[in-house]
Amino acid sequence: MTDLGHHSVVVIGAGFGGIGASIRLAEAGIEHVILEKAGDVGGTWWANRYPGCRCDVPSHLYSFSFALNPDWSDTYSLQPEIHRYLRRVADEYGVVERVRFNTEVTAARWDDGAKCWRIDTSAGPISADALISAHGFLSEPAVPHFPGIESFTGQVMHSAEWDPSYDVGGKRVGVIGTGASAVQLVPIVQRQAKQLYVFQRTAAWILPHRGRAIRPWERAAYRRVPALQRLVRQLVYLRNEFLILPALLHGKRLDLIRKMALDHLTAQVTDPQLREKLTPTFAPGCKRLTPTNDYLPAIAAANTELVTDGIKELRGDEIVTVDGVARRLDVLVLATGFRVTDNTFPARVVGRSGRTLREVWDDGSMGGYNGTTFAGFPNLFMLAGPNTGIGHTSLVYMIEAQLPYIVGALRHMRDNGVVALDVRPDVQAAYNEMIQRKLRLSVWNTGGCSSWYLDKLGRNSTIWPDYTFNFAKRLKRFDVESYYQEIAPSKARADLVYG
Ligand code: NAP
């Protein structure tokens, strides 16, 4: 393994976060390298290649604000198109040449003597003055352990690790899960499979999908008049902020969402018993709402069985439910989601005290400041960190909102000879108290479901509980007064000392 040298900034991950960070860092003249474990850019949009994978956020909103794509072919884009978009942006802005592919970060340790991050990777050690983690919170598949899974004779695939060469045509397929990934892949699999079993632990709220192809003349208009696409983007953004967010945050108009979903169910499923099984028992929005026009007909199709008995074990080529029924499978698809609040990345990051971010979070639960920095972990910045998730709009908006803050911090360090920036614990604690207070009555906390939004202590460590423009406003300026700073001896001044 070779020593990968020292850099001003190391960025982890080349998805939306890493690409956006690299573009802004380059604009600010900040030297950096991106470490990407995969062989291509794209992050989640590279990894998730299951059939039917598409974004349930409107295309015009699901892109960088500075790199709109007038050529989206659908109002809700499919994964290959989003991946192509990210590839193109990364190429056009020179990001690709700054990426070290097939390089996975295995550990990162703050060296308080040298004031730098010492990072171990699969390709060798590297160090940096600052570390920006854009590892993504939906990057580690959650693989539940079912007894017998090791000796299961069929194929097992997680939705986020789909093997594109596997043909489900004419096969007996089992799908576990009914979340955002499952509702997209089930309709495609159902059309091709001989027999499909969908194992449902919790019924999902299925809403009508409003997607449609974008007509050639619309694309031509967006190309010719970019302001038009900006206007459409702004209208979609405002609709989501003012119509959907209040429902999730304050329970306003939840009944309307419930009625829309139940009407959709009634229109698409005629069998009352099946309808009963597909009717959720928690408040809509508690888990991510899932819009689709194809899922319910696929569940009602003759070659599909919706199985609601719990899974007991796998035995040979069979999956056995608690009622003792065994079903033969050629392939088992785990659409079982991601390790979010128990993501392993924080366990690999060691701060000033010698404790990992995971250990710190497990004590007082997950948290940071502005979803970006962490007391005791100097010069560490996280994109899409704790409580930056949103259930109603585009995560790309949140990532973009973080970038001026991070670049502002790095500029401040460079211009003032600051070698360590560490958020004050009291500031971080007050911030998290504010977040949890705002979340208390939200549907994510009170809707009666268990979701990946809540950590093992029942705290909501994932969702931003306010308008997203308020997040952007908060992070517009780097608030140096919220931080302890250490100055390089040659530049130390009386007013800039570590507290
Ligand atoms: P998910 O929403 O966490 O759903 C996982 C599903 O697996 C749930 O139905 C869950 O049941 C089930 N499950 C998990 N463990 C199980 C077990 N041991 N036995 C039986 N069932 C089990 O995961 P996801 O569908 O992959 O979606 C995760 C997130 O990815 C989404 O919320 C969204 O943010 C993102 N995503 C976005 C898009 C998009 O269009 N933008 C598309 C796909 C995914 P329970 O409900 O009972 O826990």
Coordinates of C-alpha atoms and ligand atoms in Angstrom, one line a residue:
M1 CA 0.0 0.0 0.0
T2 CA 1.3 3.4 -0.9
D3 CA 1.2 6.5 1.2
L4 CA -1.4 8.8 -0.4
G5 CA 0.2 11.9 1.0
H6 CA -1.2 15.0 2.7
H7 CA -4.0 17.2 1.4
S8 CA -5.7 20.4 2.6
V9 CA -9.1 18.6 2.5
V10 CA -10.1 15.0 2.0
V11 CA -13.7 14.4 0.9
I12 CA -15.2 11.0 1.4
G13 CA -17.7 9.9 -1.3
A14 CA -18.4 11.0 -4.8
G15 CA -22.2 11.2 -4.7
F16 CA -24.3 14.4 -4.8
G17 CA -22.5 15.5 -1.6
G18 CA -18.9 14.9 -2.6
I19 CA -19.4 16.2 -6.1
G20 CA -21.1 19.4 -4.8
A21 CA -18.3 19.9 -2.2
S22 CA -15.6 19.4 -4.8
I23 CA -17.1 22.0 -7.1
R24 CA -17.4 24.6 -4.3
L25 CA -13.9 23.8 -2.9
A26 CA -12.4 24.2 -6.3
E27 CA -14.1 27.6 -6.7
A28 CA -12.7 28.7 -3.4
G29 CA -9.2 27.5 -4.5
I30 CA -9.0 24.9 -1.7
E31 CA -6.9 21.9 -2.7
H32 CA -8.6 18.5 -2.1
V33 CA -9.0 14.9 -3.1
I34 CA -12.1 12.7 -3.1
L35 CA -12.0 9.1 -1.9
E36 CA -14.7 7.0 -3.4
K37 CA -15.1 3.3 -2.6
A38 CA -16.9 2.5 -5.9
G39 CA -15.4 2.6 -9.4
D40 CA -17.6 5.4 -10.5
V41 CA -19.2 8.6 -9.3
G42 CA -22.9 8.8 -8.3
G43 CA -23.1 7.4 -4.7
T44 CA -26.5 6.1 -4.1
W45 CA -27.4 6.7 -7.7
W46 CA -24.6 4.4 -8.7
A47 CA -25.3 1.7 -6.1
N48 CA -29.1 1.4 -6.5
R49 CA -29.7 -0.3 -9.8
Y50 CA -32.7 -2.4 -9.0
P51 CA -35.4 -2.5 -11.8
G52 CA -37.7 0.5 -11.6
C53 CA -35.3 2.5 -9.5
R54 CA -36.4 6.1 -9.8
C55 CA -36.4 9.3 -7.7
D56 CA -39.7 10.1 -6.0
V57 CA -38.7 13.8 -5.9
P58 CA -39.5 15.8 -9.0
S59 CA -36.6 15.9 -11.5
H60 CA -36.5 19.7 -11.7
L61 CA -35.9 19.9 -8.0
Y62 CA -33.6 16.9 -7.8
S63 CA -30.5 18.5 -9.2
F64 CA -27.9 21.1 -8.3
S65 CA -29.3 24.6 -8.5
F66 CA -26.3 25.7 -10.5
A67 CA -26.5 22.8 -13.0
L68 CA -30.1 22.4 -14.0
N69 CA -30.8 19.7 -16.6
P70 CA -33.2 20.9 -19.3
D71 CA -33.1 17.4 -20.8
W72 CA -34.9 15.3 -18.1
S73 CA -37.1 13.0 -20.0
D74 CA -39.6 12.5 -17.1
T75 CA -41.0 14.6 -14.3
Y76 CA -39.6 11.9 -12.0
S77 CA -36.3 10.5 -13.3
L78 CA -35.2 7.0 -13.5
Q79 CA -31.8 6.0 -11.9
P80 CA -29.8 5.7 -15.1
E81 CA -30.7 9.3 -16.1
I82 CA -29.8 10.7 -12.6
H83 CA -26.5 8.8 -12.7
R84 CA -25.8 10.1 -16.2
Y85 CA -26.5 13.6 -14.9
L86 CA -24.1 13.3 -12.0
R87 CA -21.4 11.8 -14.3
R88 CA -21.8 14.8 -16.7
V89 CA -21.7 17.4 -13.9
A90 CA -18.6 15.7 -12.4
D91 CA -16.9 15.7 -15.8
E92 CA -17.9 19.2 -16.7
Y93 CA -16.7 20.7 -13.4
G94 CA -13.4 18.7 -13.4
V95 CA -14.4 16.7 -10.4
V96 CA -13.7 13.3 -11.8
E97 CA -9.9 14.0 -12.1
R98 CA -9.9 14.7 -8.3
V99 CA -11.5 11.4 -7.4
R100 CA -9.5 8.4 -6.2
F101 CA -11.8 5.5 -7.1
N102 CA -11.9 2.1 -5.4
T103 CA -10.6 3.6 -2.3
E104 CA -12.6 2.9 0.9
V105 CA -12.0 4.8 4.1
T106 CA -11.6 2.3 6.9
A107 CA -10.6 4.6 9.7
A108 CA -10.1 8.3 10.4
R109 CA -8.3 9.6 13.6
W110 CA -7.8 13.2 14.7
D111 CA -4.1 13.8 15.4
D112 CA -4.2 16.6 18.0
G113 CA -0.4 17.0 17.9
A114 CA -0.1 17.5 14.2
K115 CA -3.6 19.1 13.9
C116 CA -4.7 16.9 11.1
W117 CA -6.9 13.9 10.3
R118 CA -5.0 10.6 9.7
I119 CA -7.1 8.4 7.5
D120 CA -6.7 4.8 6.6
T121 CA -8.0 3.6 3.3
S122 CA -8.1 0.4 1.4
A123 CA -5.3 1.9 -0.9
G124 CA -3.1 3.2 1.8
P125 CA -2.9 6.0 4.5
I126 CA -3.6 9.6 3.7
S127 CA -3.8 12.8 5.9
A128 CA -5.7 16.1 5.7
D129 CA -6.1 19.3 7.5
A130 CA -9.9 18.9 7.2
L131 CA -12.2 16.1 6.5
I132 CA -15.5 16.4 4.7
S133 CA -17.6 13.2 5.0
A134 CA -20.1 12.8 2.2
H135 CA -20.5 9.1 2.8
G136 CA -24.3 9.3 2.6
F137 CA -26.8 8.1 5.2
L138 CA -28.5 5.6 2.8
S139 CA -25.2 3.9 1.8
E140 CA -25.1 0.8 4.0
P141 CA -27.7 -1.9 3.2
A142 CA -29.6 -3.3 6.3
V143 CA -29.5 -7.0 5.9
P144 CA -31.7 -8.7 8.5
H145 CA -30.6 -12.0 9.8
F146 CA -33.1 -14.8 9.1
P147 CA -32.2 -18.2 10.5
G148 CA -31.0 -20.4 7.7
I149 CA -30.0 -17.6 5.3
E150 CA -26.4 -18.8 5.1
S151 CA -27.5 -22.1 3.7
F152 CA -30.3 -20.8 1.5
T153 CA -29.8 -22.4 -1.9
G154 CA -31.4 -19.6 -4.0
Q155 CA -29.9 -16.2 -4.8
V156 CA -30.1 -13.4 -2.2
M157 CA -29.9 -9.8 -3.4
H158 CA -30.4 -6.6 -1.4
S159 CA -32.2 -3.9 -3.5
A160 CA -29.1 -1.6 -3.2
E161 CA -26.8 -4.4 -4.4
W162 CA -28.9 -5.6 -7.3
D163 CA -27.1 -7.7 -9.8
P164 CA -28.2 -6.2 -13.2
S165 CA -27.2 -9.5 -14.9
Y166 CA -29.7 -11.5 -12.9
D167 CA -32.9 -12.2 -14.9
V168 CA -36.0 -12.7 -12.8
G169 CA -37.9 -13.8 -15.9
G170 CA -39.9 -17.0 -15.2
K171 CA -38.5 -17.2 -11.6
R172 CA -40.1 -17.6 -8.2
V173 CA -39.2 -14.4 -6.4
G174 CA -39.6 -13.3 -2.8
V175 CA -39.4 -9.6 -1.9
I176 CA -39.1 -8.7 1.7
G177 CA -40.2 -5.1 2.5
T178 CA -42.7 -2.6 1.4
G179 CA -40.7 0.7 1.6
A180 CA -39.8 3.2 -1.1
S181 CA -37.4 0.7 -2.8
A182 CA -39.9 -2.2 -2.8
V183 CA -42.8 -0.3 -4.3
Q184 CA -40.6 0.6 -7.2
L185 CA -39.1 -2.8 -7.9
V186 CA -42.2 -5.0 -7.2
P187 CA -44.2 -3.9 -10.3
I188 CA -41.3 -4.7 -12.7
V189 CA -40.5 -8.0 -11.0
Q190 CA -44.2 -9.0 -11.0
R191 CA -44.4 -8.6 -14.8
Q192 CA -41.4 -10.8 -15.4
A193 CA -41.6 -13.4 -12.6
K194 CA -43.5 -16.7 -12.7
Q195 CA -44.5 -16.2 -9.1
L196 CA -44.0 -13.3 -6.7
Y197 CA -44.3 -13.4 -2.9
V198 CA -44.2 -10.0 -1.2
F199 CA -43.5 -10.3 2.5
Q200 CA -45.1 -7.4 4.2
R201 CA -44.5 -6.6 7.9
T202 CA -46.1 -3.1 7.7
A203 CA -48.4 -1.9 5.0
A204 CA -47.3 1.4 3.4
W205 CA -49.2 4.5 2.5
I206 CA -49.4 4.4 -1.3
L207 CA -50.3 7.7 -3.0
P208 CA -51.2 8.3 -6.7
H209 CA -48.1 9.1 -8.7
R210 CA -48.3 12.2 -10.9
G211 CA -45.3 11.5 -13.0
R212 CA -45.3 11.9 -16.8
A213 CA -42.9 12.2 -19.7
I214 CA -41.6 15.6 -20.4
R215 CA -42.5 16.6 -23.9
P216 CA -39.8 17.5 -26.5
W217 CA -41.2 21.0 -26.8
E218 CA -41.0 21.5 -23.0
R219 CA -37.3 20.4 -23.1
A220 CA -36.6 22.7 -26.0
A221 CA -38.2 25.6 -24.0
Y222 CA -36.1 24.9 -20.9
R223 CA -33.0 24.8 -23.1
R224 CA -33.8 28.1 -24.7
V225 CA -35.2 29.9 -21.6
P226 CA -33.5 28.5 -18.5
A227 CA -35.5 30.9 -16.4
L228 CA -38.6 28.9 -17.3
Q229 CA -37.1 25.8 -15.7
R230 CA -36.0 27.8 -12.7
L231 CA -39.6 29.0 -12.3
V232 CA -41.0 25.4 -12.5
R233 CA -38.3 24.3 -10.0
Q234 CA -39.3 27.1 -7.6
L235 CA -43.0 26.3 -7.9
V236 CA -42.3 22.6 -7.1
Y237 CA -40.1 23.7 -4.2
L238 CA -42.7 26.1 -2.7
R239 CA -45.5 23.5 -3.1
N240 CA -43.6 21.0 -1.1
E241 CA -42.6 23.5 1.6
F242 CA -46.1 25.0 2.1
L243 CA -48.4 22.0 1.3
I244 CA -46.5 18.9 2.3
L245 CA -44.2 20.0 5.2
P246 CA -47.0 21.5 7.4
A247 CA -48.8 18.1 7.1
L248 CA -45.8 16.2 8.4
L249 CA -44.6 18.8 10.9
H250 CA -48.0 19.9 12.4
G251 CA -50.4 17.2 11.2
K252 CA -52.3 19.8 9.0
R253 CA -54.2 18.2 6.1
L254 CA -53.0 14.7 7.1
D255 CA -56.7 13.6 6.6
L256 CA -56.5 14.7 3.0
I257 CA -53.4 12.6 2.4
R258 CA -55.1 9.6 4.2
K259 CA -58.2 10.0 2.0
M260 CA -56.2 10.3 -1.2
A261 CA -54.3 7.1 -0.3
L262 CA -57.4 5.2 0.7
D263 CA -59.3 6.2 -2.5
H264 CA -56.3 5.1 -4.5
L265 CA -56.3 1.7 -2.7
T266 CA -60.1 1.3 -3.3
A267 CA -59.7 2.2 -7.0
Q268 CA -56.8 -0.2 -7.5
V269 CA -57.7 -3.2 -5.3
T270 CA -61.1 -4.8 -5.5
D271 CA -60.7 -7.7 -3.1
P272 CA -61.8 -6.4 0.3
Q273 CA -59.5 -8.9 2.2
L274 CA -56.5 -7.8 0.3
R275 CA -57.4 -4.2 0.8
E276 CA -57.6 -4.8 4.5
K277 CA -54.1 -6.2 4.5
L278 CA -52.9 -3.2 2.5
T279 CA -54.4 -0.6 4.8
P280 CA -51.8 1.0 7.0
T281 CA -52.4 1.3 10.8
F282 CA -50.2 4.4 11.4
A283 CA -50.4 8.0 10.4
P284 CA -49.5 8.8 6.8
G285 CA -46.1 10.5 6.6
C286 CA -44.7 8.7 9.7
K287 CA -42.7 6.7 7.2
R288 CA -41.8 8.1 3.8
L289 CA -44.9 8.5 1.6
T290 CA -44.7 6.3 -1.4
P291 CA -46.3 7.4 -4.6
T292 CA -46.9 4.8 -7.3
N293 CA -49.6 3.8 -9.7
D294 CA -48.2 0.3 -10.4
Y295 CA -47.5 -1.2 -7.0
L296 CA -51.1 -2.0 -5.8
P297 CA -52.1 -3.6 -9.2
A298 CA -48.9 -5.7 -9.0
I299 CA -49.9 -6.9 -5.5
A300 CA -53.4 -7.7 -6.8
A301 CA -52.0 -9.6 -9.8
A302 CA -52.7 -13.3 -10.2
N303 CA -49.0 -14.3 -9.9
T304 CA -48.5 -12.3 -6.6
E305 CA -49.2 -13.4 -3.1
L306 CA -49.0 -10.8 -0.3
V307 CA -47.7 -12.6 2.7
T308 CA -48.3 -10.9 6.1
D309 CA -47.2 -13.7 8.4
G310 CA -43.8 -13.1 9.9
I311 CA -40.8 -14.9 8.4
K312 CA -39.5 -17.8 10.6
E313 CA -36.6 -19.1 8.6
L314 CA -35.0 -20.1 5.3
R315 CA -34.7 -23.8 4.7
G316 CA -32.9 -25.1 1.5
D317 CA -34.7 -23.2 -1.3
E318 CA -37.7 -22.4 0.9
I319 CA -38.8 -19.5 3.0
V320 CA -41.0 -20.5 5.9
T321 CA -43.4 -18.2 7.7
V322 CA -44.5 -18.5 11.4
D323 CA -47.7 -20.2 10.4
G324 CA -45.6 -23.1 9.1
V325 CA -46.2 -22.4 5.4
A326 CA -43.1 -23.0 3.2
R327 CA -42.7 -21.3 -0.2
R328 CA -40.1 -22.2 -2.8
L329 CA -37.9 -19.4 -4.1
D330 CA -35.3 -19.0 -6.8
V331 CA -34.3 -15.5 -5.5
L332 CA -34.9 -13.6 -2.4
V333 CA -34.8 -9.8 -2.7
L334 CA -34.1 -7.9 0.5
A335 CA -35.8 -4.5 0.1
T336 CA -35.1 -4.0 3.7
G337 CA -33.6 -0.6 3.8
F338 CA -30.4 0.9 5.1
R339 CA -28.4 1.2 8.3
V340 CA -29.0 4.9 9.0
T341 CA -29.0 5.5 12.8
D342 CA -26.6 2.5 13.2
N343 CA -24.5 3.3 10.2
T344 CA -20.9 2.0 10.7
F345 CA -19.1 5.1 9.5
P346 CA -19.2 6.9 12.8
A347 CA -17.6 3.9 14.5
R348 CA -14.5 4.5 12.2
V349 CA -14.0 8.2 13.2
V350 CA -12.0 8.9 16.3
G351 CA -12.0 12.4 17.8
R352 CA -9.9 14.5 20.1
S353 CA -10.8 12.4 23.2
G354 CA -9.9 9.1 21.6
R355 CA -13.6 8.1 21.4
T356 CA -15.4 7.4 18.2
L357 CA -18.3 9.4 16.9
R358 CA -20.4 6.3 17.5
E359 CA -19.4 6.1 21.1
V360 CA -20.2 9.7 21.6
W361 CA -23.6 9.4 19.9
D362 CA -24.5 6.3 21.8
D363 CA -24.0 8.1 25.1
G364 CA -26.2 11.2 24.3
S365 CA -27.8 9.9 21.1
M366 CA -26.9 11.1 17.7
G367 CA -26.4 14.8 17.1
G368 CA -24.2 17.5 15.8
Y369 CA -24.4 21.2 15.1
N370 CA -26.2 22.4 12.0
G371 CA -26.1 18.7 10.9
T372 CA -22.5 19.5 9.9
T373 CA -19.9 19.7 12.8
F374 CA -19.4 17.7 16.0
A375 CA -18.0 18.8 19.3
G376 CA -14.7 17.1 20.0
F377 CA -14.1 16.3 16.3
P378 CA -12.2 19.3 15.0
N379 CA -12.1 20.1 11.3
L380 CA -14.7 17.4 10.6
F381 CA -17.6 18.3 8.4
M382 CA -20.4 16.0 7.4
L383 CA -22.8 16.4 4.5
A384 CA -26.3 15.1 5.0
G385 CA -25.4 14.7 8.6
P386 CA -27.8 14.3 11.6
N387 CA -31.1 16.0 11.3
T388 CA -30.6 17.2 7.7
G389 CA -33.0 14.6 6.3
I390 CA -36.3 15.7 4.9
G391 CA -39.5 13.8 4.0
H392 CA -41.0 16.3 1.6
T393 CA -38.4 17.8 -0.7
S394 CA -35.0 17.3 -2.2
L395 CA -32.0 16.3 -0.1
V396 CA -29.8 18.0 -2.8
Y397 CA -31.2 21.3 -1.5
M398 CA -30.0 20.5 2.0
I399 CA -26.6 19.4 0.8
E400 CA -26.2 22.6 -1.2
A401 CA -27.2 24.6 1.8
Q402 CA -24.4 23.1 3.8
L403 CA -21.7 23.9 1.2
P404 CA -21.3 27.7 1.8
Y405 CA -21.1 26.9 5.6
I406 CA -18.3 24.4 5.1
V407 CA -16.4 26.5 2.6
G408 CA -16.9 29.5 4.9
A409 CA -15.3 27.6 7.7
L410 CA -12.4 26.4 5.6
R411 CA -11.8 29.9 4.2
H412 CA -11.8 31.3 7.7
M413 CA -9.2 28.7 8.7
R414 CA -7.0 29.6 5.7
D415 CA -7.3 33.4 6.1
N416 CA -6.7 33.4 9.9
G417 CA -4.2 30.6 10.3
V418 CA -6.7 28.5 12.2
V419 CA -5.5 24.9 12.6
A420 CA -8.4 23.5 14.6
L421 CA -12.1 24.5 14.6
D422 CA -14.2 22.7 17.2
V423 CA -17.9 23.5 17.8
R424 CA -18.6 24.5 21.4
P425 CA -20.5 21.7 23.2
D426 CA -23.0 24.2 24.8
V427 CA -23.9 25.5 21.3
Q428 CA -24.3 22.0 20.0
A429 CA -26.5 21.0 23.0
A430 CA -28.8 24.0 22.6
Y431 CA -29.1 23.3 18.9
N432 CA -30.1 19.7 19.5
E433 CA -32.6 20.7 22.1
M434 CA -34.2 23.1 19.6
I435 CA -34.4 20.4 17.0
Q436 CA -35.9 17.8 19.4
R437 CA -38.5 20.4 20.6
K438 CA -39.6 21.1 17.1
L439 CA -39.9 17.4 16.3
R440 CA -41.9 16.5 19.4
L441 CA -45.4 16.8 17.8
S442 CA -44.4 15.9 14.2
V443 CA -45.9 12.9 12.5
W444 CA -42.4 11.3 12.3
N445 CA -42.3 11.2 16.1
T446 CA -46.0 10.7 17.0
G447 CA -47.4 8.8 13.9
G448 CA -47.3 5.4 15.5
C449 CA -44.7 3.7 13.3
S450 CA -41.2 2.5 13.6
S451 CA -39.0 4.0 10.9
W452 CA -35.3 4.7 10.2
Y453 CA -35.9 8.3 11.2
L454 CA -35.8 7.2 14.9
D455 CA -32.6 5.9 16.6
K456 CA -32.5 3.1 19.1
L457 CA -33.2 5.6 22.0
G458 CA -36.4 6.7 20.1
R459 CA -34.9 10.1 19.3
N460 CA -35.4 11.5 15.8
S461 CA -31.8 12.0 14.7
T462 CA -32.5 12.3 11.0
I463 CA -35.1 14.9 10.2
W464 CA -34.8 18.6 9.8
P465 CA -38.0 19.9 11.5
D466 CA -38.6 23.2 9.7
Y467 CA -38.8 24.9 6.3
T468 CA -35.7 24.0 4.4
F469 CA -35.1 27.6 3.5
N470 CA -34.6 28.2 7.2
F471 CA -31.9 25.6 7.2
A472 CA -30.2 27.4 4.2
K473 CA -30.5 30.7 6.0
R474 CA -28.9 29.3 9.2
L475 CA -26.0 28.0 7.2
K476 CA -25.5 30.9 4.9
R477 CA -22.8 32.4 7.1
F478 CA -20.1 30.5 9.0
D479 CA -20.7 31.5 12.7
V480 CA -17.2 31.5 14.0
E481 CA -18.5 32.6 17.5
S482 CA -20.0 29.1 17.9
Y483 CA -16.5 27.5 17.7
Y484 CA -13.3 27.1 19.7
Q485 CA -10.3 27.8 17.5
E486 CA -6.7 27.1 17.6
I487 CA -4.3 29.3 15.7
A488 CA -1.0 28.2 14.2
P489 CA 1.7 29.6 16.6
S490 CA 3.1 32.0 13.9
K491 CA -0.3 33.6 13.4
A492 CA -1.7 33.5 16.9
R493 CA -3.5 36.6 18.1
A494 CA -4.9 37.5 21.4
D495 CA -8.5 37.4 20.2
L496 CA -8.2 34.0 18.5
V497 CA -7.3 31.4 21.1
Y498 CA -8.6 28.0 21.9
G499 CA -11.0 28.3 24.8
Ligands
NAP1 P1 -37.2 1.2 4.2 O1 -38.1 2.4 3.8 O2 -36.5 1.3 5.4 O3 -38.1 -0.1 4.1 C1 -37.6 -1.3 4.5 C2 -38.7 -2.3 4.4 O4 -38.2 -3.6 4.8 C3 -39.9 -2.0 5.4 O5 -41.1 -2.4 4.8 C4 -39.6 -2.9 6.6 O6 -40.7 -3.3 7.3 C5 -39.0 -4.1 5.9 N1 -38.1 -4.9 6.7 C6 -36.9 -4.5 7.3 N2 -36.5 -5.5 8.0 C7 -37.4 -6.5 8.0 C8 -37.4 -7.8 8.6 N3 -36.5 -8.2 9.4 N4 -38.5 -8.6 8.3 C9 -39.5 -8.1 7.5 N5 -39.5 -6.9 6.9 C10 -38.4 -6.1 7.2 O7 -36.1 1.0 3.0 P2 -36.2 1.4 1.5 O8 -37.4 1.1 0.9 O9 -34.9 1.0 0.9 O10 -36.1 3.0 1.6 C11 -35.2 3.6 2.4 C12 -35.1 5.1 2.1 O11 -34.4 5.2 0.8 C13 -36.4 5.8 1.8 O12 -37.1 6.2 2.9 C14 -35.9 6.9 0.9 O13 -35.5 8.0 1.7 C15 -34.8 6.3 0.2 N6 -35.3 5.9 -1.1 C16 -35.7 6.9 -1.9 C17 -36.2 6.7 -3.2 C18 -36.6 7.8 -4.0 O14 -37.3 7.6 -4.9 N7 -36.0 9.0 -3.8 C19 -36.4 5.4 -3.6 C20 -36.0 4.3 -2.8 C21 -35.4 4.6 -1.5 P3 -41.2 -2.3 8.5 O15 -41.9 -1.2 7.8 O16 -42.2 -3.1 9.2 O17 -40.0 -1.9 9.3

